Tab-separated table of C-alpha atoms in Angstrom:
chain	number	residue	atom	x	y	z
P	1493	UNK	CA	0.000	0.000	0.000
P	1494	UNK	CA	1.459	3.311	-0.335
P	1495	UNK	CA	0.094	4.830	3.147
P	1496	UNK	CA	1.761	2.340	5.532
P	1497	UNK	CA	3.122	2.184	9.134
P	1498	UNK	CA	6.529	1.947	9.768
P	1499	UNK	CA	8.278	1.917	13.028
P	1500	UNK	CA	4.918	3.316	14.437
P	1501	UNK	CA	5.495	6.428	11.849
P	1502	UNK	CA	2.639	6.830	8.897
P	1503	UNK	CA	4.709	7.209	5.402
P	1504	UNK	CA	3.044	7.942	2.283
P	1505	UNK	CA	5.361	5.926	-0.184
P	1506	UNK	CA	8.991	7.150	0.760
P	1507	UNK	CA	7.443	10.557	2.716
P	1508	UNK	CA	7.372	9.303	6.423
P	1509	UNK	CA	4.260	11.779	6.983
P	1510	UNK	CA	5.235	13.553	10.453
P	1511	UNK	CA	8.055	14.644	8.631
P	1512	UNK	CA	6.000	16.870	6.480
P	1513	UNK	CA	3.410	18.045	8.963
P	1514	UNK	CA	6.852	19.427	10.754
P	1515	UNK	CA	7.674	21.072	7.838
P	1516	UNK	CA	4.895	22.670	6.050
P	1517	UNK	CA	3.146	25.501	7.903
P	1518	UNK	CA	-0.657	24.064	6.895
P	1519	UNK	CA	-2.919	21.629	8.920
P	1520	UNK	CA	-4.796	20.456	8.086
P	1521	UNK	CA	-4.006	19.110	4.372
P	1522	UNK	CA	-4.306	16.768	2.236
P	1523	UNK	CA	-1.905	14.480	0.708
P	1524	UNK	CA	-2.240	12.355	-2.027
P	1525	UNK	CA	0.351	9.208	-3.456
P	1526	UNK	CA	0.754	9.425	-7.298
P	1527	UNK	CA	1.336	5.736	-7.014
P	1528	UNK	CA	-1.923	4.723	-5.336
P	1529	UNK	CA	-3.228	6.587	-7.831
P	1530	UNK	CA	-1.460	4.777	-10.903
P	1531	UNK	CA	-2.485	1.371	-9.690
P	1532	UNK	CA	-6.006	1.876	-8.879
P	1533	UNK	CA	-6.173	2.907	-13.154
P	1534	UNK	CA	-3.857	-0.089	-13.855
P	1535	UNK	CA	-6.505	-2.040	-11.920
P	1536	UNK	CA	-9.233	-1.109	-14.284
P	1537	UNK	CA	-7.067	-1.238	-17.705
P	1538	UNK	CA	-5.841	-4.393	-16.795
P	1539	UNK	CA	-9.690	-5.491	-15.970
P	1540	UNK	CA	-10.916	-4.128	-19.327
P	1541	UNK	CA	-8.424	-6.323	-21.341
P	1542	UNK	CA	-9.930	-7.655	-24.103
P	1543	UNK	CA	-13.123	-5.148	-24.259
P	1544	UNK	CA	-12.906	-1.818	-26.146
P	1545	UNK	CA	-13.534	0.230	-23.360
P	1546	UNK	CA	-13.166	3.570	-22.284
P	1547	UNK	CA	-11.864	4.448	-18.317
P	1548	UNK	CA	-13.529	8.228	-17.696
P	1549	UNK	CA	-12.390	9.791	-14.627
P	1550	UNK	CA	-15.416	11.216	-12.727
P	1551	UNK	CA	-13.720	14.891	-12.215
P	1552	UNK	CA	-16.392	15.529	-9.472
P	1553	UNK	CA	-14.568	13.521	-7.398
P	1554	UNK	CA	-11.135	15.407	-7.002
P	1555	UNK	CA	-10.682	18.095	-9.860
P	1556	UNK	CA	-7.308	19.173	-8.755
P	1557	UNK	CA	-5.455	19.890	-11.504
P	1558	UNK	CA	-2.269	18.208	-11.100
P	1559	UNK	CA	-4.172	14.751	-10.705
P	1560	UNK	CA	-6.269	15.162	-13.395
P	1561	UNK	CA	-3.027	15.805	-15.577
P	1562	UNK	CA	-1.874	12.560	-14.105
P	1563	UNK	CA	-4.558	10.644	-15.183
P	1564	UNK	CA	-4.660	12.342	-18.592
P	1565	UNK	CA	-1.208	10.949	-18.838
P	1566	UNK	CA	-2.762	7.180	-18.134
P	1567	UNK	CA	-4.882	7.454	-21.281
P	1568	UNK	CA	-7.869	7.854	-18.892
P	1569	UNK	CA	-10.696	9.944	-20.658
P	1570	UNK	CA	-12.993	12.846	-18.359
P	1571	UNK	CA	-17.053	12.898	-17.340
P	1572	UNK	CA	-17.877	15.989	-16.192
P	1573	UNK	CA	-21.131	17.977	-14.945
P	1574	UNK	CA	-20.640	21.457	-15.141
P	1575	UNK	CA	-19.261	23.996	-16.957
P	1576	UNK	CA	-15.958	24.618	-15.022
P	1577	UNK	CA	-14.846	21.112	-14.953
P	1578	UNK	CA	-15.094	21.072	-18.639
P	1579	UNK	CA	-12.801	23.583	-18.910
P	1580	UNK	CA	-10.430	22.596	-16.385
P	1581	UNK	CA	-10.790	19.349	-18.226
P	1582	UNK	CA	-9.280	21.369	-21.097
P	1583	UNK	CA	-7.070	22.925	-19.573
P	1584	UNK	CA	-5.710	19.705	-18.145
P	1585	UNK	CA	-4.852	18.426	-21.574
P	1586	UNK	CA	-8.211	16.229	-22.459
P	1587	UNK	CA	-9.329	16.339	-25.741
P	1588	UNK	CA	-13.075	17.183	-25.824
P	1589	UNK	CA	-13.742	13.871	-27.853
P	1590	UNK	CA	-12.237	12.229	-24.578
P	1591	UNK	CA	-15.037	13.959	-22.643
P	1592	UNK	CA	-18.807	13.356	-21.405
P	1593	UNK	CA	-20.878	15.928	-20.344
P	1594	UNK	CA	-23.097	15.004	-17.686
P	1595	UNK	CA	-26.003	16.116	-15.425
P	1596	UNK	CA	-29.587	16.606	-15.103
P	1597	UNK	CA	-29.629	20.793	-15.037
P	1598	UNK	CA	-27.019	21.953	-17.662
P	1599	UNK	CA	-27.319	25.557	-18.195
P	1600	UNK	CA	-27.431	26.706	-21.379
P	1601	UNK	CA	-23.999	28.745	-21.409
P	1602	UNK	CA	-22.383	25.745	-20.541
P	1603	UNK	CA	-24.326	23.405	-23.076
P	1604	UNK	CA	-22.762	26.061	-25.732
P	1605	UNK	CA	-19.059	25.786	-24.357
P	1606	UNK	CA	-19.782	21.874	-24.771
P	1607	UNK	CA	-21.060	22.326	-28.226
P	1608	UNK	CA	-18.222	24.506	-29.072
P	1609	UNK	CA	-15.862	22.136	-28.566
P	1610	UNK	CA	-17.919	19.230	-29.548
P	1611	UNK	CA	-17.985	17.334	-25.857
P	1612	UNK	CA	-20.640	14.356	-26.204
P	1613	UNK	CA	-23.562	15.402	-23.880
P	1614	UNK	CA	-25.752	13.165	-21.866
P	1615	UNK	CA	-29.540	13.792	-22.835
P	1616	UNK	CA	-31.527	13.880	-19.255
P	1617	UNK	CA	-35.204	15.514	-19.738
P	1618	UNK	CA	-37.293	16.710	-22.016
P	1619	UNK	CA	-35.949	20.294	-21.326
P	1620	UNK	CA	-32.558	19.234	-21.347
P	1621	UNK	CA	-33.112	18.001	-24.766
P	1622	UNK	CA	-34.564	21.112	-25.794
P	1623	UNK	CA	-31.728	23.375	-24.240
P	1624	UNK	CA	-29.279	20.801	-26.443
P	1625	UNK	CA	-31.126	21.426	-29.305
P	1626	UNK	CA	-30.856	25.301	-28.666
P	1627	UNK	CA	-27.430	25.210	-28.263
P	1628	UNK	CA	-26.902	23.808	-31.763
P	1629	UNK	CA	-28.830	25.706	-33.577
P	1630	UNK	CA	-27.032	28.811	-31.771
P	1631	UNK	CA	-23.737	27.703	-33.064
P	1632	UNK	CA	-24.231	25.982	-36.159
P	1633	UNK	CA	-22.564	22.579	-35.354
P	1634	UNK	CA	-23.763	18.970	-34.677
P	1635	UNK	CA	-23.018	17.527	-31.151
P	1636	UNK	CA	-22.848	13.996	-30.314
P	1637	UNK	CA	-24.888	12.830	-27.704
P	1638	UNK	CA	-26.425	10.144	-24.923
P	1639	UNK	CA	-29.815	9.269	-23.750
P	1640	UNK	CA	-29.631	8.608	-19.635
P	1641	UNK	CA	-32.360	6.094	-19.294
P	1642	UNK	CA	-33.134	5.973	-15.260
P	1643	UNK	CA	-33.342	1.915	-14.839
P	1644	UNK	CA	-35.086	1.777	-11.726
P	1645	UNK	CA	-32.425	-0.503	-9.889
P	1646	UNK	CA	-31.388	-0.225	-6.111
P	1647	UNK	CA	-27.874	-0.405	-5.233
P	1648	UNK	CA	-28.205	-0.324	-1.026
P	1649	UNK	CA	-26.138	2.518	-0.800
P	1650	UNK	CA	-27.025	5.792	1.102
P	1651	UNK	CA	-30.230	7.272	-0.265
P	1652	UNK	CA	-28.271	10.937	-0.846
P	1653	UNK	CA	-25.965	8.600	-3.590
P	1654	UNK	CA	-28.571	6.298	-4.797
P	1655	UNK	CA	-28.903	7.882	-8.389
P	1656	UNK	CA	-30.927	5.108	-10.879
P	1657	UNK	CA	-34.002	4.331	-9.201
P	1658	UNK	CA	-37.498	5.774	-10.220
P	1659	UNK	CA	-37.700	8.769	-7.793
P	1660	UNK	CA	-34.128	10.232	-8.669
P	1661	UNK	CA	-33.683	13.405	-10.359
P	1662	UNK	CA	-31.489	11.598	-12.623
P	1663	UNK	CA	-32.485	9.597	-16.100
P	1664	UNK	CA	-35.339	9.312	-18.279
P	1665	UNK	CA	-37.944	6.168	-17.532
P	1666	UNK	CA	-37.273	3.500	-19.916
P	1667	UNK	CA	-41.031	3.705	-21.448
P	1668	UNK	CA	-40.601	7.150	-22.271
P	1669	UNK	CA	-37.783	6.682	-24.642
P	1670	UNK	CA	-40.004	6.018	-27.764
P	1671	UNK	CA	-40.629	10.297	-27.292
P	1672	UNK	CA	-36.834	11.188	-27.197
P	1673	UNK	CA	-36.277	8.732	-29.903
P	1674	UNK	CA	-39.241	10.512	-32.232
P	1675	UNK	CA	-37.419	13.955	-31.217
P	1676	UNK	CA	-34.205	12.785	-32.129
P	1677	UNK	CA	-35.252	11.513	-35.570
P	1678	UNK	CA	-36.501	15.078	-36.093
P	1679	UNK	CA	-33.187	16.954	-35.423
P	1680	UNK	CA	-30.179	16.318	-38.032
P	1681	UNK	CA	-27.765	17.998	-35.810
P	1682	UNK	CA	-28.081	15.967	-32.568
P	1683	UNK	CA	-26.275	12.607	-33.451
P	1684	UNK	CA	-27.502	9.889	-31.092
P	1685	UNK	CA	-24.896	7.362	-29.997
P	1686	UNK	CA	-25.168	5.507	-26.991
P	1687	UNK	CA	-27.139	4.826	-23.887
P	1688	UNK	CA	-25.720	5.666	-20.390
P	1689	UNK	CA	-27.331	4.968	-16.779
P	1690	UNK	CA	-25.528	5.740	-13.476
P	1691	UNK	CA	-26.897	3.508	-10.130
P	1692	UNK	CA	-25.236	5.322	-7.586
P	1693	UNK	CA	-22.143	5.855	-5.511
P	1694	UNK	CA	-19.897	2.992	-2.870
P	1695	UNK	CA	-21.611	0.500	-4.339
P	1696	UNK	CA	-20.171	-3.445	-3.194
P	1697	UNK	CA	-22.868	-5.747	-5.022
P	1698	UNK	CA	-21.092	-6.187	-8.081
P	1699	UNK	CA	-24.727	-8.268	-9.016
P	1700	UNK	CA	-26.473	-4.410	-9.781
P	1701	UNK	CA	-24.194	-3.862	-12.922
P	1702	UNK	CA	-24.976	-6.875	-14.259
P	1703	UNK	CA	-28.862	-6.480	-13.915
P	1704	UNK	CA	-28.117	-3.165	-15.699
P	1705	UNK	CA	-25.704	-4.110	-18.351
P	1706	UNK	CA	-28.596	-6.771	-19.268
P	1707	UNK	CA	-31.294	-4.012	-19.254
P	1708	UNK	CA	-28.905	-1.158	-21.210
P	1709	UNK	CA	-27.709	-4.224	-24.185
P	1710	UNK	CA	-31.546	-4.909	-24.428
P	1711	UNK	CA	-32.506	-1.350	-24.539
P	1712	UNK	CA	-29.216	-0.759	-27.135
P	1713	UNK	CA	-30.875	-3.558	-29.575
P	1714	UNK	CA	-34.544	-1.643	-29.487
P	1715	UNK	CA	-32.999	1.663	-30.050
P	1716	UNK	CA	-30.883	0.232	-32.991
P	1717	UNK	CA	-34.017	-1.582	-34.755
P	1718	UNK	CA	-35.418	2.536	-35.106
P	1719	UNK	CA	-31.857	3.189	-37.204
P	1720	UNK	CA	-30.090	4.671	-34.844
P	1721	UNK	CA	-25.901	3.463	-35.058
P	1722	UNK	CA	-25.049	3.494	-31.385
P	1723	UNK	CA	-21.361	2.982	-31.027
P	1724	UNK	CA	-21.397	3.185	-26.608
P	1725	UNK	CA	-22.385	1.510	-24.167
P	1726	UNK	CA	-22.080	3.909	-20.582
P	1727	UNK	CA	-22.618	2.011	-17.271
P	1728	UNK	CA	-21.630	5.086	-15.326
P	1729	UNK	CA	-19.346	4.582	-12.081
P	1730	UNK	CA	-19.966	4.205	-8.867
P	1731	UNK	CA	-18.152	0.790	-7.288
P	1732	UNK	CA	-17.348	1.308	-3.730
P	1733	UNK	CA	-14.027	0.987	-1.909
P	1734	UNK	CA	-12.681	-0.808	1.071
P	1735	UNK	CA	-13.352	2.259	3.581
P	1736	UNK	CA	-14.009	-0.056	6.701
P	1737	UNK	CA	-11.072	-1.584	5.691
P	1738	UNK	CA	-12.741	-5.163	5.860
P	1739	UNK	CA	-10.662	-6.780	3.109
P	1740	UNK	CA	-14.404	-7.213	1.326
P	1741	UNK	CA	-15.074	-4.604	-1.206
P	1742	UNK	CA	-15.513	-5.504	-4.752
P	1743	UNK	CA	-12.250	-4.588	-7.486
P	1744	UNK	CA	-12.282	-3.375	-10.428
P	1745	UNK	CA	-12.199	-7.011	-11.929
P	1746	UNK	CA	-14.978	-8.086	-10.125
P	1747	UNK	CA	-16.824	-5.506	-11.616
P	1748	UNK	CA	-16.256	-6.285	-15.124
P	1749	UNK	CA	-16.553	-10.293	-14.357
P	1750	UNK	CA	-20.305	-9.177	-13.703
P	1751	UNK	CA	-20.617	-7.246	-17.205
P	1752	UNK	CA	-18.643	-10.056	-19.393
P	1753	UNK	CA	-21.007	-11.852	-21.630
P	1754	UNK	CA	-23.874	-9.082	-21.164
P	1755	UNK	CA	-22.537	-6.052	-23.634
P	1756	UNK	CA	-22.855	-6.026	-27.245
P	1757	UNK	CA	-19.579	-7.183	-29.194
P	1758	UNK	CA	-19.299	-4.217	-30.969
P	1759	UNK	CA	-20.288	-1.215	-28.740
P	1760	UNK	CA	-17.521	0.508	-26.531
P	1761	UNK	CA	-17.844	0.355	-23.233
P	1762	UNK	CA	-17.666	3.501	-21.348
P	1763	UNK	CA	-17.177	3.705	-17.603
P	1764	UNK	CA	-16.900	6.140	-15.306
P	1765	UNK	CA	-15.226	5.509	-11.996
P	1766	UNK	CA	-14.177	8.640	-9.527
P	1767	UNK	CA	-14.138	6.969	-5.995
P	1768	UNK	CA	-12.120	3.995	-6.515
P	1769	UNK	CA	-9.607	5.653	-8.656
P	1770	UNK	CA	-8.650	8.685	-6.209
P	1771	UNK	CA	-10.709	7.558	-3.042
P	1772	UNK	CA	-7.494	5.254	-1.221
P	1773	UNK	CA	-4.825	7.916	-3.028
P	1774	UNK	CA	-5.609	10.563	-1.133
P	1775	UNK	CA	-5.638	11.127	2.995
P	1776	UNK	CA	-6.790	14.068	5.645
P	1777	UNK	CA	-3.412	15.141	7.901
P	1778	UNK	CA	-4.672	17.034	10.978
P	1779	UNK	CA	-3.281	18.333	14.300
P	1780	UNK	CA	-4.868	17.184	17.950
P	1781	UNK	CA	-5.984	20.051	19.481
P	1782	UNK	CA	-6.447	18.394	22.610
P	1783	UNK	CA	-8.407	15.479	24.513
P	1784	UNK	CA	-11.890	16.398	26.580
P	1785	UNK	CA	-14.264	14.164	28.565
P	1786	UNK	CA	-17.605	15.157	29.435
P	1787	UNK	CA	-18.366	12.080	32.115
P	1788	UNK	CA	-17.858	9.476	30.438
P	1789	UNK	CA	-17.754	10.463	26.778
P	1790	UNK	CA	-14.297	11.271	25.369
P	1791	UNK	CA	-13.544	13.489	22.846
P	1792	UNK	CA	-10.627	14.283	20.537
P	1793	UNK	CA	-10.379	17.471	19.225
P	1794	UNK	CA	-8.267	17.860	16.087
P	1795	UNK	CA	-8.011	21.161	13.676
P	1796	UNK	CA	-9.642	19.124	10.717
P	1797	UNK	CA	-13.278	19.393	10.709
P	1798	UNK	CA	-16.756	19.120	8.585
P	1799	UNK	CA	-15.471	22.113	6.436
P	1800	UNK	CA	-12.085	19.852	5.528
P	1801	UNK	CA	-14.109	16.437	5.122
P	1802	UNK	CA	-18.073	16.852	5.334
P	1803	UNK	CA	-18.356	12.830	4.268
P	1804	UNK	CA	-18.986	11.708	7.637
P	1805	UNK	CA	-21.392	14.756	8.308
P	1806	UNK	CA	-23.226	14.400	5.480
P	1807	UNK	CA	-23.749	10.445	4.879
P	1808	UNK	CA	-22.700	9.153	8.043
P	1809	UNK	CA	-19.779	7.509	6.294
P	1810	UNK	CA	-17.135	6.173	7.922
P	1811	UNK	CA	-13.305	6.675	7.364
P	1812	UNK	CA	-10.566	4.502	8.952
P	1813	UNK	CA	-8.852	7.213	11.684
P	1814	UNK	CA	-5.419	6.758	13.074
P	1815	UNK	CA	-1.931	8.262	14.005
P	1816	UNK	CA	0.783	9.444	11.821
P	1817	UNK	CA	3.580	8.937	15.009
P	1818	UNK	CA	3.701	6.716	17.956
P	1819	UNK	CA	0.908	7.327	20.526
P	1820	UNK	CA	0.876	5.652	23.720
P	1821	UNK	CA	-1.469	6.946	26.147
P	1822	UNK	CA	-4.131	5.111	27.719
P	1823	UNK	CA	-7.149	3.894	24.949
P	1824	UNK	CA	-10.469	4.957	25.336
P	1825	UNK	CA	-13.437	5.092	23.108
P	1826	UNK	CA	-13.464	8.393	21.507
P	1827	UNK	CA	-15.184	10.654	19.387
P	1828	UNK	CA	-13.189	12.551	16.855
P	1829	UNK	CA	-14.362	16.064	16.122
P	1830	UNK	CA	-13.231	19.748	14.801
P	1831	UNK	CA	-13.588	23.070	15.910
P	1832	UNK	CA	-16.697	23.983	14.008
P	1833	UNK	CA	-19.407	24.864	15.806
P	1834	UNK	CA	-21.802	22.183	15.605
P	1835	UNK	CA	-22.781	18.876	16.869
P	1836	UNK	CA	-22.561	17.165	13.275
P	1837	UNK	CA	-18.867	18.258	13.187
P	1838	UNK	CA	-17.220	14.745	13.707
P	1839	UNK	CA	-15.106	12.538	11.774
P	1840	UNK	CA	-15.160	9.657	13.786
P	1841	UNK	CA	-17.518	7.972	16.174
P	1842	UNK	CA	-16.847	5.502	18.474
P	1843	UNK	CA	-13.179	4.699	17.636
P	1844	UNK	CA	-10.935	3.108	20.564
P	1845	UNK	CA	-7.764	4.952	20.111
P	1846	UNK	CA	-4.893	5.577	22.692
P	1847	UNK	CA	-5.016	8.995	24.470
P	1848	UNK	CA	-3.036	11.529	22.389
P	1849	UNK	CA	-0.683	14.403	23.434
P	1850	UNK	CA	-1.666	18.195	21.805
P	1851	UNK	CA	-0.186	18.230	18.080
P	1852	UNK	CA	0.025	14.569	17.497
P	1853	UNK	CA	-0.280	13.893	14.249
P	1854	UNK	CA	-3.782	12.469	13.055
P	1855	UNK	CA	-4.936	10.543	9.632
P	1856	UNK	CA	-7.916	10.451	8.220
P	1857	UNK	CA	-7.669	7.404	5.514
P	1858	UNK	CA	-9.538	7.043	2.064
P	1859	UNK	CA	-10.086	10.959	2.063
P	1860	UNK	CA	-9.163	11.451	-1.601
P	1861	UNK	CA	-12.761	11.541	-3.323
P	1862	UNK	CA	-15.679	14.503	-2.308
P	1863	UNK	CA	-12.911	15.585	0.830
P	1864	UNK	CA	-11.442	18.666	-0.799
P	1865	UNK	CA	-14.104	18.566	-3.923
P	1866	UNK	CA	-17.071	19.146	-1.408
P	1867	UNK	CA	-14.788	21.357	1.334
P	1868	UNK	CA	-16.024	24.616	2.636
P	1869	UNK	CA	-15.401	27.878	4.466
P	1870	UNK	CA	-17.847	27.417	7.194
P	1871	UNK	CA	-17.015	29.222	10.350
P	1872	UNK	CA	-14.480	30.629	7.784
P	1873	UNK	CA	-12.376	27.523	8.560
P	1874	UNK	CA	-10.057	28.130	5.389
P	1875	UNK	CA	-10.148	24.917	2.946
P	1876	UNK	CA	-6.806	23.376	2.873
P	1877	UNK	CA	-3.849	23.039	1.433
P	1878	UNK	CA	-2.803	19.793	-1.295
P	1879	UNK	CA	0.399	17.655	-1.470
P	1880	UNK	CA	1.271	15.048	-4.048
P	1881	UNK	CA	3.915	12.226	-2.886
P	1882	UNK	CA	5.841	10.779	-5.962
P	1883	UNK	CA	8.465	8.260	-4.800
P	1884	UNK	CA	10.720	10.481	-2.586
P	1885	UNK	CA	9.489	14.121	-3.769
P	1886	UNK	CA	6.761	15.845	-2.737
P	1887	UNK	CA	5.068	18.895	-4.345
P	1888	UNK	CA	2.722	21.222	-3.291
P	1889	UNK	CA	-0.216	20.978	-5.853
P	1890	UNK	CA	-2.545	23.205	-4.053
P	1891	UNK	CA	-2.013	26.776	-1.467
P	1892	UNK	CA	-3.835	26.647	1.017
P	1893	UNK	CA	-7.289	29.515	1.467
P	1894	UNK	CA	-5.964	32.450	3.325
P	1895	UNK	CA	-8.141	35.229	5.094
P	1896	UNK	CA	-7.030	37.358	1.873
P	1897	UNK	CA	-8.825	35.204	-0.630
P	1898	UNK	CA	-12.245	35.579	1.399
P	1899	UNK	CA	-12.124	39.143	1.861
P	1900	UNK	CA	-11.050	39.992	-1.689
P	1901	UNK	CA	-13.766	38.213	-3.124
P	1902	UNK	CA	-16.455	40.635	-0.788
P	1903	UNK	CA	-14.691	43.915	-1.155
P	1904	UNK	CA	-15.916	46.530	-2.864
P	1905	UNK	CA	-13.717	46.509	-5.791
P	1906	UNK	CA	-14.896	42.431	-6.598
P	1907	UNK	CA	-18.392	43.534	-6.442
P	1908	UNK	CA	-19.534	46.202	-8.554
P	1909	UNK	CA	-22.395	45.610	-10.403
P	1910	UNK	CA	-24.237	48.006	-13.039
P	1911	UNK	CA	-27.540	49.904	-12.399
P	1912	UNK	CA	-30.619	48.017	-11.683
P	1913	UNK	CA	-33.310	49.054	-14.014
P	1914	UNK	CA	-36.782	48.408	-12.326
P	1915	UNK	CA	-39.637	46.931	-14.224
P	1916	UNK	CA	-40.912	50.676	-15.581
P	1917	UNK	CA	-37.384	51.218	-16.795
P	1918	UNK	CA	-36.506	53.380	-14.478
P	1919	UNK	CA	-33.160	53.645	-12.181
């Protein structure tokens, strides 16, 4: 593994990890192993051998830029679902043919920055259709694009992540295709060419991808008897990793052992994994603040908080918690929370961990998907810095906030806005 204990020291391949916390002036931050982060794509390109498939990093999960060059590098294409990560996609070095466009409430400036640059854009409602078509016509070029059928399957995940079953905002019902199909006939420049669905997030029942890969191949065949030359095949993302660290989570080969046999010879499979490629590459470093009891609850107060890592807030999720040095005070069961100021600030429950001194050095594992992509400035607790370990050298690949960034952006001069005309045209 490339975060592993050593002589009671956390390293993070060659970086023994207290080392860095002494030297760097930010905690908390997060750090990230470029070789974790190779091997989890080698997992999946090794897994797809033999199927022409497609690996799409989910940039929602960490869009730092220096990681997404990284896996640019790997030959791994980019789904996206806004705007702003298609152009830091660009910027990044994907080519917009390497790129799906996602989500079910595009706007329509970014639906003509995808159509610009001819990104392939996932058809999710009847307006969303209509807001494609728009953005065509406005620019006077075809675009490429995919139906999202919703296939009413449920993964048992958490119902905030549970994205293909009938009462998500995501998809289109299967029996309303036959309407988008009608439209699509009707519309030379939208070129239809492949399905997609998307069940959901940490999922570890490898058995859900089949049932959908045998739904989406006999949905493919209908849509291909009404003339339409679909080329893809897009299962989404979504399998879970081993956060619990239990030894039982699915790989990427299981995954594709569940879809062999049930896709169409001569589609391309497209897949779109986020979690599993960046989730066990990245980690939270924090600082104990210091250790409280009230009666008989105990509490460990650390400088990283729901504004650094909201996961646990948010879904209840659990992340494997530990020490970066040796700790050898008395173990209790403990509570692991920040300094923001509410109850739901925790990032651990319940953990038996020895009794800390103030600064020891504490770990948050598996922190490398939606930990700095969904971090905040609540209680203005500044989001934090990012470090990259490559072998024995470790760069800086994010600053942290500072005070100065906050207040620029509300100062007068950021601002300024023109007059507001009211409704009679008046000042």
């Amino acid at each position: 593994m490339s975060f592993h204990i050593g002589a009671g020291y956390l390293y993070c391949e060659g970086i023994r990890v207290k080392d860095l916390q002494n030297t760097v002036q930010d905690s908390p931050f997060y750090l990230y192993s470029a070789a974790q982060l190779r091997a989890n794509v080698a997992a999946y390109a090794d897994a797809l051998t033999g199927l022409s498939a497609r690996i799409s990093y989910a940039v929602k999960a960490n869009g730092n830029l220096t990681l997404l060059k990284i896996l640019r590098d790997l030959d791994c294409a980019a789904t996206l679902v806004s705007g702003n990560e298609l152009r830091l996609a660009l910027l990044a070095g994907f080519a917009p043919a390497d790129m799906v466009f996602n989500g079910n409430g595009k706007q329509r400036d970014e639906l003509a920055l995808a159509v610009q640059y001819g990104v392939t854009v996932n058809v999710d409602s009847e307006f969303d259709l209509e807001h494609i078509i728009a953005a065509t016509r406005d620019a006077g070029k075809p675009v490429e694009v995919l139906l999202r059928v919703n296939p009413d399957i449920q993964p048992d995940v958490h119902p905030y992540v549970a994205t293909g079953m009938r009462e998500s905002k995501f998809g289109i019902r299967a029996e309303r295709l036959p309407w988008f199909l009608d439209r699509l006939k009707r519309e030379p420049r939208l070129r239809l060419v492949g399905l997609h669905c998307h069940l959901g997030s940490t999922i570890k029942d490898v058995q859900v991808f089949h049932d959908a890969a045998v739904l989406m191949g006999d949905l493919t065949a209908n849509v291909r008897q009404q003339g339409f030359d679909l080329r893809y095949l897009n299962l989404g993302g979504g399998l879970g990793i081993d956060y619990e660290r239990a030894g039982t989570s699915p790989t990427p080969a299981d995954l594709l052992d569940a879809l062999r046999g049930r896709l169409p010879d001569d589609l391309t499979l497209i897949i779109e994994p986020g979690r599993s490629i960046v989730g066990n590459a990245g980690a939270l470093i924090c600082r104990v603040i210091g250790v409280k009891d009230n009666g008989d609850k105990h509490f460990i107060v650390t400088d990283g908080s729901m504004a650094a890592l909201i996961r646990p807030s948010l879904y209840d999720a659990y992340h494997h918690i530990g020490f970066i040095e040796p700790v050898n005070g008395m173990p209790y069961v403990f509570d692991v929370v920040g300094p923001v100021c509410e109850s739901a600030d925790f990032l651990g429950k319940a953990r038996v961990l020895p009794t800390p001194h103030e600064g020891a050095g504490l770990v948050v594992y598996d922190a490398g998907a939606y930990g700095h992509a969904m971090s905040s400035s609540y209680n203005l607790q500044l989001r934090p810095a990012e470090y990259l370990v490559d072998g024995n050298r470790v760069t800086q690949i994010r600053r942290a906030e500072t005070f100065d960034d906050v207040a620029l952006a509300q100062s007068p001069l950021s601002v300024i806005m023109p007059p507001i005309e009211s409704a009679d045209g008046q000042p």
